[in-house]
Amino acid sequence: FSSKINLVFERNIRLLSILLLASILFLGFYLRHYNYLSYPRHGATFDEYAWTWLGINLIKEKIPISWSPQPFYENVKEIRYEGAAFLLVRPYLEHPPFFGLVAGSFAILRGAEDMYDVTLHKIRPLALLLGTFSIFMIFLLTWEIYGRGIALIVSLLYATVPTMVIGSRIVQNENFLIPFWLLALFLITKYLKTGKKKFRNLAALTAGILSLAKVPWLVVGLSLSMILSFKHKWRDAFIVGIITTAIFSLFIVYGLHFDKELFLNLWKLQLARYDISFSGFFSVFTNPLLVDRSYLDGWILFGWLSIILLLKNFEKHFIILIPFIAYLTTYIFAIPNEAAHGWYRYPFYPFLLISI
């Protein structure tokens, strides 16, 4: 009789958890959708067009075309679109194409005929979906590590903290990275618990695909290998590294195929523009940014304090701390400290909110 009562109680708790999670997801989507075309303002970042144009032109024209101010491009065309001036370049080889293909495909599904038919109304719903998916993934990962109760609290925070809500509205690569990095961490956690290689392989595949969205997203594969190495699974760490690197090498082939000289020159330029110092890290505290505007969010500062406290018990919290440290290292040494580029900080935030 006692076991039956426990079974009924557990079923009711599970049903309540599902209802709470569904409510949190709905709330998170509603907050992200509310006035999503008004703020961030139009032109807060024209990267939203850059990624989408890249994908649309790859699909429609079979060549990467987008806007860029970089000096190494020779095939350049000046255009004006929606009140702004752009330098349209071909082939556009600064970044891998995968996220562009996602954004471009979404715009086409929303009715865009070509790059001159792109509007915020047609592309920003993709960001809303990715933001809501991030809420779900942060719930799954936190539940796997800390249990259902903490997972619900964390997902509620991620759904409602102002920086998360507003930041989730823009079509930026960082907003694509976050949910799929959380997915990779969820899969590697499942592998550590079950030993089933399918979870490890899916995590590595996810990391590899992310590296085809933006070069710094190699940090995902690095973080997975670091986690496995921390648990003395050296062979698994090596396999994850090999899979991620093999998939990333497709970007090298892609760049060399379209224009070898331009591709190599752009690599040199990207390496030269990095400010290898701690100034970018300090700017997180001295110049808090939402998108292109300063915004002081107490939850984010509370998260920084909380993650420092978690360091006292590294063994217990390593699945959160290792990827955080991996991105912190990448941020300091491989992401330039550029004004009004608040989205570079977004990948910190899931780990900060979980640590709270």
Short mmCIF file of C-alpha atoms in Angstrom, two decimals:
data_model
loop_
_atom_site.label_atom_id
_atom_site.label_comp_id
_atom_site.label_asym_id
_atom_site.label_seq_id
_atom_site.Cartn_x
_atom_site.Cartn_y
_atom_site.Cartn_z
CA PHE A 1 0.00 0.00 0.00
CA SER A 2 2.83 2.37 0.87
CA SER A 3 4.55 1.74 -2.45
CA LYS A 4 1.31 2.51 -4.32
CA ILE A 5 0.99 5.82 -2.46
CA ASN A 6 4.59 6.69 -3.35
CA LEU A 7 3.94 5.78 -6.99
CA VAL A 8 0.84 8.01 -7.16
CA PHE A 9 2.74 10.81 -5.42
CA GLU A 10 5.64 10.56 -7.87
CA ARG A 11 3.26 10.60 -10.83
CA ASN A 12 1.58 13.72 -9.48
CA ILE A 13 4.95 15.40 -8.92
CA ARG A 14 6.01 14.50 -12.47
CA LEU A 15 2.75 15.88 -13.89
CA LEU A 16 3.15 19.06 -11.84
CA SER A 17 6.72 19.45 -13.08
CA ILE A 18 5.59 19.09 -16.70
CA LEU A 19 2.89 21.72 -16.16
CA LEU A 20 5.34 24.09 -14.48
CA LEU A 21 7.91 23.64 -17.23
CA ALA A 22 5.25 24.22 -19.91
CA SER A 23 4.17 27.39 -18.09
CA ILE A 24 7.79 28.59 -17.87
CA LEU A 25 8.35 27.94 -21.57
CA PHE A 26 5.18 29.82 -22.45
CA LEU A 27 6.16 32.73 -20.20
CA GLY A 28 9.68 32.81 -21.67
CA PHE A 29 8.35 32.84 -25.23
CA TYR A 30 5.74 35.50 -24.41
CA LEU A 31 8.32 37.83 -22.84
CA ARG A 32 10.67 37.37 -25.79
CA HIS A 33 7.87 37.95 -28.29
CA TYR A 34 6.52 41.11 -26.61
CA ASN A 35 7.67 44.12 -28.71
CA TYR A 36 10.44 41.97 -30.21
CA LEU A 37 10.57 44.14 -33.34
CA SER A 38 10.91 47.37 -31.33
CA TYR A 39 13.73 46.40 -28.99
CA PRO A 40 16.52 45.71 -29.68
CA ARG A 41 16.01 48.54 -32.14
CA HIS A 42 16.37 48.11 -35.88
CA GLY A 43 20.07 48.49 -36.64
CA ALA A 44 21.24 47.55 -33.14
CA THR A 45 23.29 44.99 -35.03
CA PHE A 46 23.20 44.42 -38.78
CA ASP A 47 24.85 41.07 -38.17
CA GLU A 48 21.26 39.82 -38.22
CA TYR A 49 21.24 40.60 -41.95
CA ALA A 50 24.80 39.39 -42.50
CA TRP A 51 24.05 35.85 -41.30
CA THR A 52 20.72 35.69 -43.14
CA TRP A 53 22.11 37.07 -46.41
CA LEU A 54 24.96 34.57 -46.27
CA GLY A 55 22.54 31.67 -46.06
CA ILE A 56 20.03 32.93 -48.60
CA ASN A 57 22.74 33.55 -51.20
CA LEU A 58 24.34 30.17 -50.61
CA ILE A 59 20.97 28.55 -51.18
CA LYS A 60 19.79 30.74 -54.07
CA GLU A 61 23.02 31.81 -55.80
CA LYS A 62 25.30 28.91 -54.77
CA ILE A 63 27.93 31.39 -53.54
CA PRO A 64 28.43 33.04 -50.11
CA ILE A 65 27.50 36.73 -50.39
CA SER A 66 27.00 39.09 -47.48
CA TRP A 67 28.16 42.44 -46.14
CA SER A 68 31.59 43.09 -44.65
CA PRO A 69 33.89 46.08 -44.07
CA GLN A 70 37.08 44.00 -44.24
CA PRO A 71 39.74 45.34 -46.67
CA PHE A 72 40.86 42.10 -48.33
CA TYR A 73 37.72 41.70 -50.42
CA GLU A 74 38.09 42.74 -54.05
CA ASN A 75 34.62 41.95 -55.35
CA VAL A 76 32.74 44.68 -53.47
CA LYS A 77 29.44 46.40 -54.23
CA GLU A 78 27.94 49.33 -52.33
CA ILE A 79 24.24 49.05 -51.59
CA ARG A 80 21.65 50.80 -49.43
CA TYR A 81 19.05 48.69 -47.71
CA GLU A 82 16.44 49.78 -45.17
CA GLY A 83 18.18 53.11 -44.66
CA ALA A 84 21.67 51.72 -44.06
CA ALA A 85 24.75 51.46 -46.28
CA PHE A 86 26.45 48.10 -46.79
CA LEU A 87 29.52 46.83 -48.61
CA LEU A 88 28.33 43.64 -50.25
CA VAL A 89 31.18 41.18 -50.84
CA ARG A 90 31.58 37.86 -52.65
CA PRO A 91 32.66 35.30 -51.74
CA TYR A 92 32.03 36.07 -48.06
CA LEU A 93 34.51 33.85 -46.18
CA GLU A 94 34.97 35.42 -42.74
CA HIS A 95 32.82 32.84 -40.99
CA PRO A 96 31.72 29.25 -41.53
CA PRO A 97 28.32 28.96 -43.25
CA PHE A 98 26.21 26.70 -41.04
CA PHE A 99 24.35 29.31 -38.97
CA GLY A 100 23.91 31.39 -42.09
CA LEU A 101 22.24 28.43 -43.75
CA VAL A 102 19.92 28.03 -40.74
CA ALA A 103 19.00 31.74 -40.72
CA GLY A 104 18.67 31.89 -44.51
CA SER A 105 16.50 28.78 -44.66
CA PHE A 106 14.24 30.19 -41.95
CA ALA A 107 13.89 33.48 -43.85
CA ILE A 108 12.98 31.61 -47.04
CA LEU A 109 10.38 29.57 -45.15
CA ARG A 110 8.99 32.87 -43.86
CA GLY A 111 8.54 34.11 -47.43
CA ALA A 112 11.81 35.87 -48.31
CA GLU A 113 12.40 35.54 -52.06
CA ASP A 114 15.99 36.83 -51.95
CA MET A 115 18.34 38.88 -49.77
CA TYR A 116 16.49 42.09 -50.62
CA ASP A 117 13.32 40.64 -49.14
CA VAL A 118 14.73 40.20 -45.62
CA THR A 119 13.08 42.07 -42.74
CA LEU A 120 13.28 41.76 -38.96
CA HIS A 121 9.70 40.47 -39.03
CA LYS A 122 10.80 37.53 -41.17
CA ILE A 123 13.99 36.61 -39.32
CA ARG A 124 13.65 37.44 -35.61
CA PRO A 125 11.11 34.69 -34.88
CA LEU A 126 14.05 32.30 -35.35
CA ALA A 127 15.74 33.98 -32.38
CA LEU A 128 12.56 33.61 -30.31
CA LEU A 129 12.45 29.87 -31.04
CA LEU A 130 16.15 29.45 -30.20
CA GLY A 131 15.68 31.41 -26.98
CA THR A 132 12.75 29.23 -25.92
CA PHE A 133 14.72 26.10 -26.83
CA SER A 134 17.53 27.40 -24.59
CA ILE A 135 15.09 27.53 -21.66
CA PHE A 136 14.18 23.89 -22.29
CA MET A 137 17.80 22.79 -22.63
CA ILE A 138 18.95 24.60 -19.50
CA PHE A 139 16.15 22.76 -17.69
CA LEU A 140 17.26 19.35 -19.01
CA LEU A 141 20.93 19.90 -18.23
CA THR A 142 20.28 21.24 -14.74
CA TRP A 143 17.84 18.42 -13.98
CA GLU A 144 20.45 15.87 -15.05
CA ILE A 145 23.04 17.40 -12.71
CA TYR A 146 21.13 18.86 -9.77
CA GLY A 147 17.60 17.53 -9.87
CA ARG A 148 14.13 18.66 -10.87
CA GLY A 149 13.57 21.40 -8.28
CA ILE A 150 16.71 23.38 -9.08
CA ALA A 151 16.10 22.83 -12.80
CA LEU A 152 12.69 24.52 -12.56
CA ILE A 153 14.17 27.48 -10.69
CA VAL A 154 17.00 27.89 -13.20
CA SER A 155 14.68 27.66 -16.20
CA LEU A 156 12.38 30.27 -14.62
CA LEU A 157 15.37 32.58 -14.18
CA TYR A 158 16.50 32.05 -17.77
CA ALA A 159 12.95 32.70 -18.96
CA THR A 160 12.57 36.02 -17.12
CA VAL A 161 15.93 37.71 -16.41
CA PRO A 162 15.88 40.91 -18.55
CA THR A 163 19.29 40.33 -20.17
CA MET A 164 18.20 36.86 -21.27
CA VAL A 165 14.84 38.06 -22.57
CA ILE A 166 16.13 40.98 -24.65
CA GLY A 167 19.32 39.26 -25.76
CA SER A 168 17.34 36.26 -27.03
CA ARG A 169 15.54 38.42 -29.60
CA ILE A 170 18.39 38.96 -32.07
CA VAL A 171 19.53 36.64 -34.86
CA GLN A 172 23.09 36.21 -33.59
CA ASN A 173 25.37 33.20 -33.68
CA GLU A 174 25.69 33.25 -29.88
CA ASN A 175 21.97 32.59 -29.57
CA PHE A 176 22.44 29.55 -31.79
CA LEU A 177 25.43 28.36 -29.78
CA ILE A 178 23.77 28.43 -26.36
CA PRO A 179 21.00 25.79 -26.70
CA PHE A 180 23.16 23.37 -28.66
CA TRP A 181 26.11 23.74 -26.27
CA LEU A 182 23.71 22.93 -23.44
CA LEU A 183 22.52 19.94 -25.50
CA ALA A 184 26.12 18.74 -25.95
CA LEU A 185 26.74 19.05 -22.21
CA PHE A 186 23.51 17.17 -21.49
CA LEU A 187 24.59 14.36 -23.81
CA ILE A 188 28.08 14.12 -22.30
CA THR A 189 26.53 14.03 -18.81
CA LYS A 190 24.32 11.15 -19.93
CA TYR A 191 27.41 9.39 -21.27
CA LEU A 192 29.24 9.77 -17.95
CA LYS A 193 26.23 8.28 -16.15
CA THR A 194 25.39 5.44 -18.54
CA GLY A 195 28.58 4.72 -20.48
CA LYS A 196 26.55 4.53 -23.70
CA LYS A 197 28.78 5.66 -26.56
CA LYS A 198 25.89 7.01 -28.59
CA PHE A 199 25.65 9.93 -26.14
CA ARG A 200 29.37 10.69 -26.48
CA ASN A 201 29.21 10.51 -30.26
CA LEU A 202 26.11 12.72 -30.48
CA ALA A 203 27.80 15.26 -28.19
CA ALA A 204 30.89 15.28 -30.41
CA LEU A 205 28.75 15.60 -33.54
CA THR A 206 26.94 18.58 -31.99
CA ALA A 207 30.28 20.20 -31.12
CA GLY A 208 31.55 19.68 -34.66
CA ILE A 209 28.45 21.20 -36.25
CA LEU A 210 28.74 24.23 -33.95
CA SER A 211 32.32 24.76 -35.13
CA LEU A 212 30.86 25.16 -38.63
CA ALA A 213 28.73 28.03 -37.32
CA LYS A 214 31.59 30.17 -35.94
CA VAL A 215 35.27 29.40 -35.42
CA PRO A 216 35.36 30.24 -31.68
CA TRP A 217 32.68 27.60 -31.14
CA LEU A 218 35.49 25.07 -31.20
CA VAL A 219 35.28 25.83 -27.48
CA VAL A 220 32.37 23.37 -27.29
CA GLY A 221 34.50 20.41 -28.39
CA LEU A 222 37.27 21.66 -26.11
CA SER A 223 34.94 21.81 -23.12
CA LEU A 224 33.68 18.25 -23.76
CA SER A 225 37.24 16.92 -24.01
CA MET A 226 38.17 18.78 -20.82
CA ILE A 227 35.22 17.24 -18.97
CA LEU A 228 36.15 13.74 -20.13
CA SER A 229 39.81 14.32 -19.26
CA PHE A 230 38.79 15.51 -15.79
CA LYS A 231 37.07 12.13 -15.33
CA HIS A 232 40.24 10.39 -16.66
CA LYS A 233 38.50 9.25 -19.84
CA TRP A 234 41.45 10.11 -22.04
CA ARG A 235 40.45 7.95 -25.00
CA ASP A 236 36.97 9.46 -25.07
CA ALA A 237 38.42 12.96 -24.85
CA PHE A 238 40.66 12.19 -27.82
CA ILE A 239 37.76 10.78 -29.86
CA VAL A 240 35.62 13.86 -29.20
CA GLY A 241 38.54 16.07 -30.25
CA ILE A 242 39.11 14.11 -33.45
CA ILE A 243 35.43 14.17 -34.44
CA THR A 244 35.13 17.91 -33.77
CA THR A 245 38.33 18.69 -35.68
CA ALA A 246 37.35 16.49 -38.62
CA ILE A 247 34.01 18.24 -38.99
CA PHE A 248 35.63 21.69 -38.61
CA SER A 249 38.08 20.86 -41.39
CA LEU A 250 35.12 21.08 -43.79
CA PHE A 251 35.25 24.86 -43.30
CA ILE A 252 38.87 24.86 -44.46
CA VAL A 253 37.88 22.94 -47.59
CA TYR A 254 34.95 25.33 -48.11
CA GLY A 255 37.14 28.44 -47.86
CA LEU A 256 39.90 27.10 -50.09
CA HIS A 257 37.32 26.05 -52.66
CA PHE A 258 35.85 29.54 -53.10
CA ASP A 259 39.04 31.64 -52.89
CA LYS A 260 42.26 30.32 -51.35
CA GLU A 261 44.16 33.62 -51.20
CA LEU A 262 41.25 35.59 -49.78
CA PHE A 263 40.49 32.88 -47.24
CA LEU A 264 44.07 32.81 -45.91
CA ASN A 265 44.26 36.60 -45.79
CA LEU A 266 41.04 36.76 -43.79
CA TRP A 267 42.48 34.26 -41.30
CA LYS A 268 45.53 36.50 -40.87
CA LEU A 269 43.29 39.53 -40.40
CA GLN A 270 41.10 37.80 -37.81
CA LEU A 271 44.14 36.71 -35.81
CA ALA A 272 45.64 40.20 -35.94
CA ARG A 273 42.51 41.98 -34.67
CA TYR A 274 42.38 40.14 -31.36
CA ASP A 275 43.32 42.10 -28.26
CA ILE A 276 45.10 39.42 -26.24
CA SER A 277 44.66 41.02 -22.84
CA PHE A 278 42.29 41.08 -19.91
CA SER A 279 40.65 44.35 -20.98
CA GLY A 280 37.75 42.52 -22.58
CA PHE A 281 37.14 40.54 -19.42
CA PHE A 282 37.18 43.64 -17.23
CA SER A 283 34.71 45.32 -19.57
CA VAL A 284 32.11 42.73 -18.52
CA PHE A 285 31.97 44.51 -15.16
CA THR A 286 32.89 48.07 -16.11
CA ASN A 287 30.64 48.33 -19.19
CA PRO A 288 27.72 45.91 -18.91
CA LEU A 289 26.04 45.58 -22.31
CA LEU A 290 22.69 44.19 -23.32
CA VAL A 291 23.01 44.39 -27.12
CA ASP A 292 24.47 47.73 -28.14
CA ARG A 293 23.39 49.63 -25.01
CA SER A 294 24.66 49.58 -21.45
CA TYR A 295 22.36 47.80 -19.02
CA LEU A 296 23.17 46.88 -15.43
CA ASP A 297 21.40 43.60 -14.60
CA GLY A 298 21.79 42.55 -10.97
CA TRP A 299 21.09 38.90 -11.82
CA ILE A 300 24.22 38.79 -13.97
CA LEU A 301 26.40 40.26 -11.22
CA PHE A 302 24.82 37.81 -8.75
CA GLY A 303 25.73 35.02 -11.19
CA TRP A 304 29.40 36.05 -11.24
CA LEU A 305 29.48 35.96 -7.46
CA SER A 306 27.72 32.58 -7.40
CA ILE A 307 30.06 30.90 -9.85
CA ILE A 308 33.03 32.04 -7.78
CA LEU A 309 31.42 30.31 -4.80
CA LEU A 310 30.97 27.13 -6.83
CA LEU A 311 34.73 26.97 -7.38
CA LYS A 312 35.08 25.91 -3.73
CA ASN A 313 33.66 22.50 -4.68
CA PHE A 314 35.00 21.97 -8.19
CA GLU A 315 34.50 18.18 -8.10
CA LYS A 316 30.75 18.55 -7.56
CA HIS A 317 30.16 21.28 -10.13
CA PHE A 318 32.74 20.43 -12.82
CA ILE A 319 30.18 20.04 -15.63
CA ILE A 320 29.21 23.69 -15.15
CA LEU A 321 32.62 25.08 -14.25
CA ILE A 322 34.73 23.48 -16.99
CA PRO A 323 32.73 24.88 -19.95
CA PHE A 324 32.51 28.23 -18.17
CA ILE A 325 36.31 28.32 -17.78
CA ALA A 326 36.74 27.19 -21.39
CA TYR A 327 34.60 30.07 -22.67
CA LEU A 328 36.21 32.53 -20.26
CA THR A 329 39.62 31.61 -21.70
CA THR A 330 38.27 31.94 -25.24
CA TYR A 331 36.67 35.29 -24.39
CA ILE A 332 39.86 36.71 -22.91
CA PHE A 333 42.28 35.53 -25.57
CA ALA A 334 40.25 35.03 -28.76
CA ILE A 335 37.30 37.45 -28.75
CA PRO A 336 38.08 41.12 -29.44
CA ASN A 337 36.80 43.74 -27.01
CA GLU A 338 34.63 45.69 -29.43
CA ALA A 339 32.24 48.45 -28.46
CA ALA A 340 28.48 47.69 -28.52
CA HIS A 341 28.95 43.94 -29.02
CA GLY A 342 27.08 42.68 -25.96
CA TRP A 343 26.24 39.30 -27.52
CA TYR A 344 29.82 38.09 -27.04
CA ARG A 345 28.93 37.76 -23.34
CA TYR A 346 25.76 35.70 -23.81
CA PRO A 347 27.45 32.25 -23.61
CA PHE A 348 28.51 33.02 -20.02
CA TYR A 349 24.97 33.53 -18.84
CA PRO A 350 23.51 29.97 -18.70
CA PHE A 351 26.38 28.92 -16.43
CA LEU A 352 25.99 32.04 -14.27
CA LEU A 353 22.25 31.43 -13.76
CA ILE A 354 22.74 27.74 -12.99
CA SER A 355 25.37 28.69 -10.41
CA ILE A 356 22.86 31.00 -8.69
#
